[in-house]
Tab-separated table of C-alpha atoms in Angstrom:
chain	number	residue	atom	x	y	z
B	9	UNK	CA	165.042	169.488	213.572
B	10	UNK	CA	167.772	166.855	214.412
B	11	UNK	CA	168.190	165.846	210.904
B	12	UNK	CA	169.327	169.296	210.137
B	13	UNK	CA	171.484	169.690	212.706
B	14	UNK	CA	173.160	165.922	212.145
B	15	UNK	CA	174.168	167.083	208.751
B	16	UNK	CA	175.078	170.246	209.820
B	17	UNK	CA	177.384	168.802	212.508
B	18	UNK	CA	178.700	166.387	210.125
B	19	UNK	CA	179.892	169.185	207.740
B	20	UNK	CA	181.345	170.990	210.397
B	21	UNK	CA	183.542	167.468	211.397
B	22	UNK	CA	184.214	166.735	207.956
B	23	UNK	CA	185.700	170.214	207.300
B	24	UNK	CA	188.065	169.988	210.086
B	25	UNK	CA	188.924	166.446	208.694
B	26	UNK	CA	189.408	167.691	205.308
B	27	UNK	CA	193.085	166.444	204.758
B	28	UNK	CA	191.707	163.125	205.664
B	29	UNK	CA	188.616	163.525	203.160
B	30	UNK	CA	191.568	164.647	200.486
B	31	UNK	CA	193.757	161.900	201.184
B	32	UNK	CA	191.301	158.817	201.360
B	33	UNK	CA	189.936	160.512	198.241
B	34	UNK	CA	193.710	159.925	196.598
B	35	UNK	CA	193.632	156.337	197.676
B	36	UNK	CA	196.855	156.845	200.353
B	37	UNK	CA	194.256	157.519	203.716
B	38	UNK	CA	193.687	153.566	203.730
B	39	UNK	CA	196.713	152.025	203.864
B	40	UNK	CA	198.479	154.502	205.808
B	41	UNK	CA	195.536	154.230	208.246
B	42	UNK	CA	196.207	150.524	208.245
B	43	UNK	CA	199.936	150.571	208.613
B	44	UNK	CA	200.750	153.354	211.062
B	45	UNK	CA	197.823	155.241	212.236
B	46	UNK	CA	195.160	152.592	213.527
B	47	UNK	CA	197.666	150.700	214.880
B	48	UNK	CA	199.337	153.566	217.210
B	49	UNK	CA	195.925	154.642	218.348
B	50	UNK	CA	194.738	151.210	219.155
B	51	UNK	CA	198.052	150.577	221.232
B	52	UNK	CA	197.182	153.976	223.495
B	53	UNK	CA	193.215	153.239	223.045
B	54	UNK	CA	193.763	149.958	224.228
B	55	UNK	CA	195.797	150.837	227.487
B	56	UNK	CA	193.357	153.278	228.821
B	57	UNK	CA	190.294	151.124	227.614
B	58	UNK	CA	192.388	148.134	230.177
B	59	UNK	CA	192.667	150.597	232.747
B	60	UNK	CA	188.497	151.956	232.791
B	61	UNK	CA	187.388	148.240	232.332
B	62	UNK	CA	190.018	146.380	234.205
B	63	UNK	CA	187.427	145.074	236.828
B	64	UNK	CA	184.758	144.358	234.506
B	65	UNK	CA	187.394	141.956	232.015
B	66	UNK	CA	188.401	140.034	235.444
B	67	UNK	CA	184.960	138.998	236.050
B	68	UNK	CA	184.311	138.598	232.423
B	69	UNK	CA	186.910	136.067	232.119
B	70	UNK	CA	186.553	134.460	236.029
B	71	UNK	CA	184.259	131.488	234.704
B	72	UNK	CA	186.908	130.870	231.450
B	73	UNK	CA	188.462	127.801	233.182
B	74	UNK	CA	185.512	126.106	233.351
B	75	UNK	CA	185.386	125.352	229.807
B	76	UNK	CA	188.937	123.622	229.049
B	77	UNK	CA	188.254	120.661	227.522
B	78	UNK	CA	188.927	117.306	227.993
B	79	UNK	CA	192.499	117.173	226.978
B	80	UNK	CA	193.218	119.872	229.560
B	81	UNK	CA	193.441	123.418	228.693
B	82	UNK	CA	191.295	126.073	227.550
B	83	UNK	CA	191.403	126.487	223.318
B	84	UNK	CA	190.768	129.821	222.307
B	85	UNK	CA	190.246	132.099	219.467
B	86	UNK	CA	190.137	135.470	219.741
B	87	UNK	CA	188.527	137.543	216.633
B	88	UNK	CA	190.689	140.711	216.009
B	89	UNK	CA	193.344	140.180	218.317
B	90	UNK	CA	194.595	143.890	217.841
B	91	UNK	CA	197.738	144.555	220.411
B	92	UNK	CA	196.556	141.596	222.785
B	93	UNK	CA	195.003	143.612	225.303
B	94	UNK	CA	193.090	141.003	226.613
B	95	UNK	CA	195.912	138.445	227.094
B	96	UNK	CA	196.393	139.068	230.693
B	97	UNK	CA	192.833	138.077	231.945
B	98	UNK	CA	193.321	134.284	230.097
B	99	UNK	CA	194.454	131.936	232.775
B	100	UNK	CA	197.394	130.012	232.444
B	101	UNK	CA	198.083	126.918	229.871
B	102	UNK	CA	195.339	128.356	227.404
B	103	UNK	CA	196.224	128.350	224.268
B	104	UNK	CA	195.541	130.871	222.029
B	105	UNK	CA	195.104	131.677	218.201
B	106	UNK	CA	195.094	135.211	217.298
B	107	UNK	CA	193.175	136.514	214.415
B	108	UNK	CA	193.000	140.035	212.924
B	109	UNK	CA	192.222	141.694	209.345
B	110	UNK	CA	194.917	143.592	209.739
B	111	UNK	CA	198.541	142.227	210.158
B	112	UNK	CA	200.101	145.400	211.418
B	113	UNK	CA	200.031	145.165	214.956
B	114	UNK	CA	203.306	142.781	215.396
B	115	UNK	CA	205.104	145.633	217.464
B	116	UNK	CA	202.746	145.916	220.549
B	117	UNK	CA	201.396	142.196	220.228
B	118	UNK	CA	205.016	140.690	220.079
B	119	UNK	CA	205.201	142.719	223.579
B	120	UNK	CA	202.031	141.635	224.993
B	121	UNK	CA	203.070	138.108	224.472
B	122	UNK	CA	206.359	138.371	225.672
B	123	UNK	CA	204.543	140.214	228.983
B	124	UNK	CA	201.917	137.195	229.041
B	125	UNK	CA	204.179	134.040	229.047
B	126	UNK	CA	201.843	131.634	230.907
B	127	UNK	CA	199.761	131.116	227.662
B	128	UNK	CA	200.652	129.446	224.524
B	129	UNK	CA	200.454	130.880	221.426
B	130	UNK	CA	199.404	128.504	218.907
B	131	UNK	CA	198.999	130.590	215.442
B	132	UNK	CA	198.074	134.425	213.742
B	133	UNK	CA	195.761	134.066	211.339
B	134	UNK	CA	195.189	137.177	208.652
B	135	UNK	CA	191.498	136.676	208.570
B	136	UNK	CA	188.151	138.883	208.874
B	137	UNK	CA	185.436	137.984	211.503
B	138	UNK	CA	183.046	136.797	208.685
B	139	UNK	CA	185.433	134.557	207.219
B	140	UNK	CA	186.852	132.019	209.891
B	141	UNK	CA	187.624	129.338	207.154
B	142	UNK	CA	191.223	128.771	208.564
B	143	UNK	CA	189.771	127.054	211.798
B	144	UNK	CA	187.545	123.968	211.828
B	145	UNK	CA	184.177	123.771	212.927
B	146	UNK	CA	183.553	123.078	216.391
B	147	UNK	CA	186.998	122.966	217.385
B	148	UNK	CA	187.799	125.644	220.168
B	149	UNK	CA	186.530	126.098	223.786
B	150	UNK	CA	186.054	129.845	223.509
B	151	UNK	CA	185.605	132.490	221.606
B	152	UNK	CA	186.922	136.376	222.449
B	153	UNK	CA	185.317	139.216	220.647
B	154	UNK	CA	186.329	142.988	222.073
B	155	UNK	CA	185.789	146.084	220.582
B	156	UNK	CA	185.529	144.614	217.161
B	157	UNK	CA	182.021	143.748	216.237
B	158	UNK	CA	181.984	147.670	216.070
B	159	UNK	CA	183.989	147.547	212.850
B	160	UNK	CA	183.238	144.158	211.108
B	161	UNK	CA	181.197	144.290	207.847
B	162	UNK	CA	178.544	141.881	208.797
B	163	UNK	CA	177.736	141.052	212.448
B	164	UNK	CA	175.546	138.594	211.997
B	165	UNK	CA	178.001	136.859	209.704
B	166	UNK	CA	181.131	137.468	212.526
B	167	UNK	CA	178.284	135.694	215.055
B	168	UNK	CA	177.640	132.765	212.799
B	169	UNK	CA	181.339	132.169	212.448
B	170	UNK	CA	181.590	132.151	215.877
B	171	UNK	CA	179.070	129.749	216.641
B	172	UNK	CA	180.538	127.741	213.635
B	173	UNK	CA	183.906	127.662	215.573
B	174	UNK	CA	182.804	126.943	219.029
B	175	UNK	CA	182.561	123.363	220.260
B	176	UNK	CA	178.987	122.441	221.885
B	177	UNK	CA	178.812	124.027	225.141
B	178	UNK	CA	181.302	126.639	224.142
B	179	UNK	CA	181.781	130.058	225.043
B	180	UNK	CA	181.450	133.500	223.566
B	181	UNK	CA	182.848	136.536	225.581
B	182	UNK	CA	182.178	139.932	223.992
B	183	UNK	CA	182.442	144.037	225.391
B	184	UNK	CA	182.174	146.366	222.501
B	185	UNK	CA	181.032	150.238	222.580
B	186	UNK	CA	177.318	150.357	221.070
B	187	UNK	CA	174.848	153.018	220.054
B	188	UNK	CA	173.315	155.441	222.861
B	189	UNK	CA	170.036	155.728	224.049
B	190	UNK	CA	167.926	157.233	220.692
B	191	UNK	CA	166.219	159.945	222.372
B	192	UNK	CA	169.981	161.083	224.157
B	193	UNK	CA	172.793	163.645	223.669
B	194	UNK	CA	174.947	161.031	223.604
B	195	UNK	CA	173.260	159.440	220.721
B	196	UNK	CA	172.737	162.765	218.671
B	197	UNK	CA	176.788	163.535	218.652
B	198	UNK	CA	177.113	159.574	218.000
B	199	UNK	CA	175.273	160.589	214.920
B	200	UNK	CA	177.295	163.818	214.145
B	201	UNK	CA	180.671	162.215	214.321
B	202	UNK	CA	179.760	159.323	212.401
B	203	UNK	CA	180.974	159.750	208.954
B	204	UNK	CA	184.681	161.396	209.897
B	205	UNK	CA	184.682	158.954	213.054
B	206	UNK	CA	184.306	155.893	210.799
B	207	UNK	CA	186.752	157.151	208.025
B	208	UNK	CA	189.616	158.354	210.325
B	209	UNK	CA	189.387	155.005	212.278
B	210	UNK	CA	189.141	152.623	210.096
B	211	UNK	CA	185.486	151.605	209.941
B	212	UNK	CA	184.318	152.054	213.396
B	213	UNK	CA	180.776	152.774	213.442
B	214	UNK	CA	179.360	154.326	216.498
B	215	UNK	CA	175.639	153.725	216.029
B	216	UNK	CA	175.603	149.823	215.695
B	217	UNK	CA	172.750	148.058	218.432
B	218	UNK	CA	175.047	144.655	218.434
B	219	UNK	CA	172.975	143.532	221.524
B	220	UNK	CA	169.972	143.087	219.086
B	221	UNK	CA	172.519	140.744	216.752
B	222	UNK	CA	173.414	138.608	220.081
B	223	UNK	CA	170.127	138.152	220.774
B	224	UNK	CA	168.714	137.192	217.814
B	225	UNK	CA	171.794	134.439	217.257
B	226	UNK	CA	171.412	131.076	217.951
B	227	UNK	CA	173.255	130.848	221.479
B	228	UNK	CA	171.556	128.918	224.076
B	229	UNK	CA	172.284	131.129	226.635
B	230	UNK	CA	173.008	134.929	226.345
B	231	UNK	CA	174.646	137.170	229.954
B	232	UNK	CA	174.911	140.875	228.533
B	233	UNK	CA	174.683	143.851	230.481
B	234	UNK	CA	174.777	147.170	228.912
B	235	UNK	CA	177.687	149.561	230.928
B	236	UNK	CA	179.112	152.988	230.752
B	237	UNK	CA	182.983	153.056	230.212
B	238	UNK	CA	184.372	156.741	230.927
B	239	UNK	CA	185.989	157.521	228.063
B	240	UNK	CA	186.630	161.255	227.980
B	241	UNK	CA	186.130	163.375	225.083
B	242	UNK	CA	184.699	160.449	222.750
B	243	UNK	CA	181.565	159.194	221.712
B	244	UNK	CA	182.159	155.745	223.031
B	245	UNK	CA	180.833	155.596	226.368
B	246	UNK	CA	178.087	153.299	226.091
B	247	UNK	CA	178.908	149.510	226.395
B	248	UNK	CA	177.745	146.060	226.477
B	249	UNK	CA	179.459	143.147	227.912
B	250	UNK	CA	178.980	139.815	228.769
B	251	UNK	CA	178.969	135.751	227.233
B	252	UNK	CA	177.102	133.458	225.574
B	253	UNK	CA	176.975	130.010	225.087
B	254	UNK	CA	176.579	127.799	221.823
C-alpha cells in the first residue's frame, strides 16, 4: 500500500539525512539552519524561483497602484520579507515595511534594496506571520505573502493578521507552493520527503492545501489560480497565486 511505501521512503530520506537528524537532535541543526544555511539557500532559491515566475509576479503586482491611498503612495507590508525578492515588481514611491521571523537575511536584502531604490523603506520588523502586533490595525494598503504561508505555524492565524492589518478595501497578494493532486506522483513523493524536507529547511511543509485557508477567510473577494512552477528536482512544483481583498 502507499502507507507502507511513505514510511518506507521516509526512512530511506531520513538515513541519507542522518547528520542532520544527529545534529538537530544535539540542539546545533536549528540555529545554524537559521543563521547560515536557510538563508544561503533562500538567496539561490529565490533567484531561480524570480526567474520561472517572473511573468506571473508582473501581472500579480500590475493592479498594485490602484490601491495607494489617499495621501499618495502605496503602504505595504510584506510578511517574511526573506532576501526581498519581490521588491522589483512594487512600483515606485511605495513604501515598504519588511517583516521576517528570522533576522538573518541582512546580506542579500541590504542588496536588494540598494538594487530597488525607487521604494522607500520604512522599517524591519522581527516578527512571525501570526503575530503582527508591531503594526496597527487597518493601517496599510497591501499586504505581500510569498512562499511563506508554507512555513508559518498557523495559517489561519497569518490570514487573520493580515486582514487585521489591511485597511478596508485592501489588498492581499499571495504565490506559495501547495500540496499536489492526492491521487498523484507528485503528491506521493510530497509525502515521502516530508519529514527530512521540513527539518533541513526550516519548517517547510510540502503537503499544506492553503487555498482551502484563503477561501474560508473573511476576504470579500478571492483571484487564485492554482499553477505549475518548473522547479527541477524538487517537490515544489505545484502553485497557487493570486489576491484578495479585505
Amino acid at each position: 500500500t502507499m502507507d507502507t511505501s511513505v514510511l518506507l521512503l521516509r526512512a530511506c530520506f531520513a538515513l541519507l539525512a542522518m547528520p542532520i537528524y544527529l545534529l538537530s537532535f544535539l540542539g546545533i541543526w536549528k540555529p545554524f539552519c537559521k543563521k547560515v544555511f536557510f538563508p544561503y539557500f533562500l538567496e539561490k532559491l529565490s533567484a531561480i524561483h524570480n526567474r520561472k515566475t517572473h511573468k506571473q509576479k508582473q501581472e500579480l503586482f500590475r493592479n498594485l497602484p490602484e490601491f495607494a491611498s489617499a495621501s499618495g503612495g502605496v503602504k505595504l507590508l510584506e510578511i517574511g520579507t526573506g532576501c526581498g525578492a519581490n521588491f522589483q515588481y512594487y512600483p515606485p514611491g511605495c513604501r515598504v515595511t519588511c517583516t521576517d521571523i528570522n533576522p538573518h537575511f541582512q546580506q542579500s536584502l541590504t542588496q536588494n534594496m540598494k538594487q530597488n531604490q525607487h521604494l522607500h523603506y520604512e522599517r524591519f520588523l522581527v516578527a512571525a506571520a501570526e503575530d503582527l502586533s508591531q503594526v496597527s490595525s487597518g493601517s496599510v494598503d497591501a499586504v505581500v505573502c510569498t512562499l511563506v504561508l508554507c512555513s508559518v505555524r498557523d495559517v489561519d492565524r497569518a490570514l487573520r493578521e493580515v486582514l487585521r492589518v489591511l485597511r478596508p478595501g485592501g489588498i492581499f497578494y499571495f504565490l506559495d507552493h501547495v500540496a499536489a493532486d492526492r491521487s498523484s506522483w507528485r503528491y506521493f513523493w510530497q509525502q515521502s520527503c516530508f519529514p527530512t524536507w521540513k527539518l533541513v529547511f526550516d519548517g517547510c511543509c510540502l503537503t499544506r492545501e492553503i487555498w482551502k485557508n484563503l477561501e474560508q477567510a473573511n476576504f470579500s473577494e478571492l483571484k487564485l489560480q492554482h499553477i505549475s512552477v518548473p522547479m527541477a528536482g524538487t517537490p515544489i512544483k505545484p502553485h497557487i497565486i493570486g489576491y484578495a481583498v479585505k
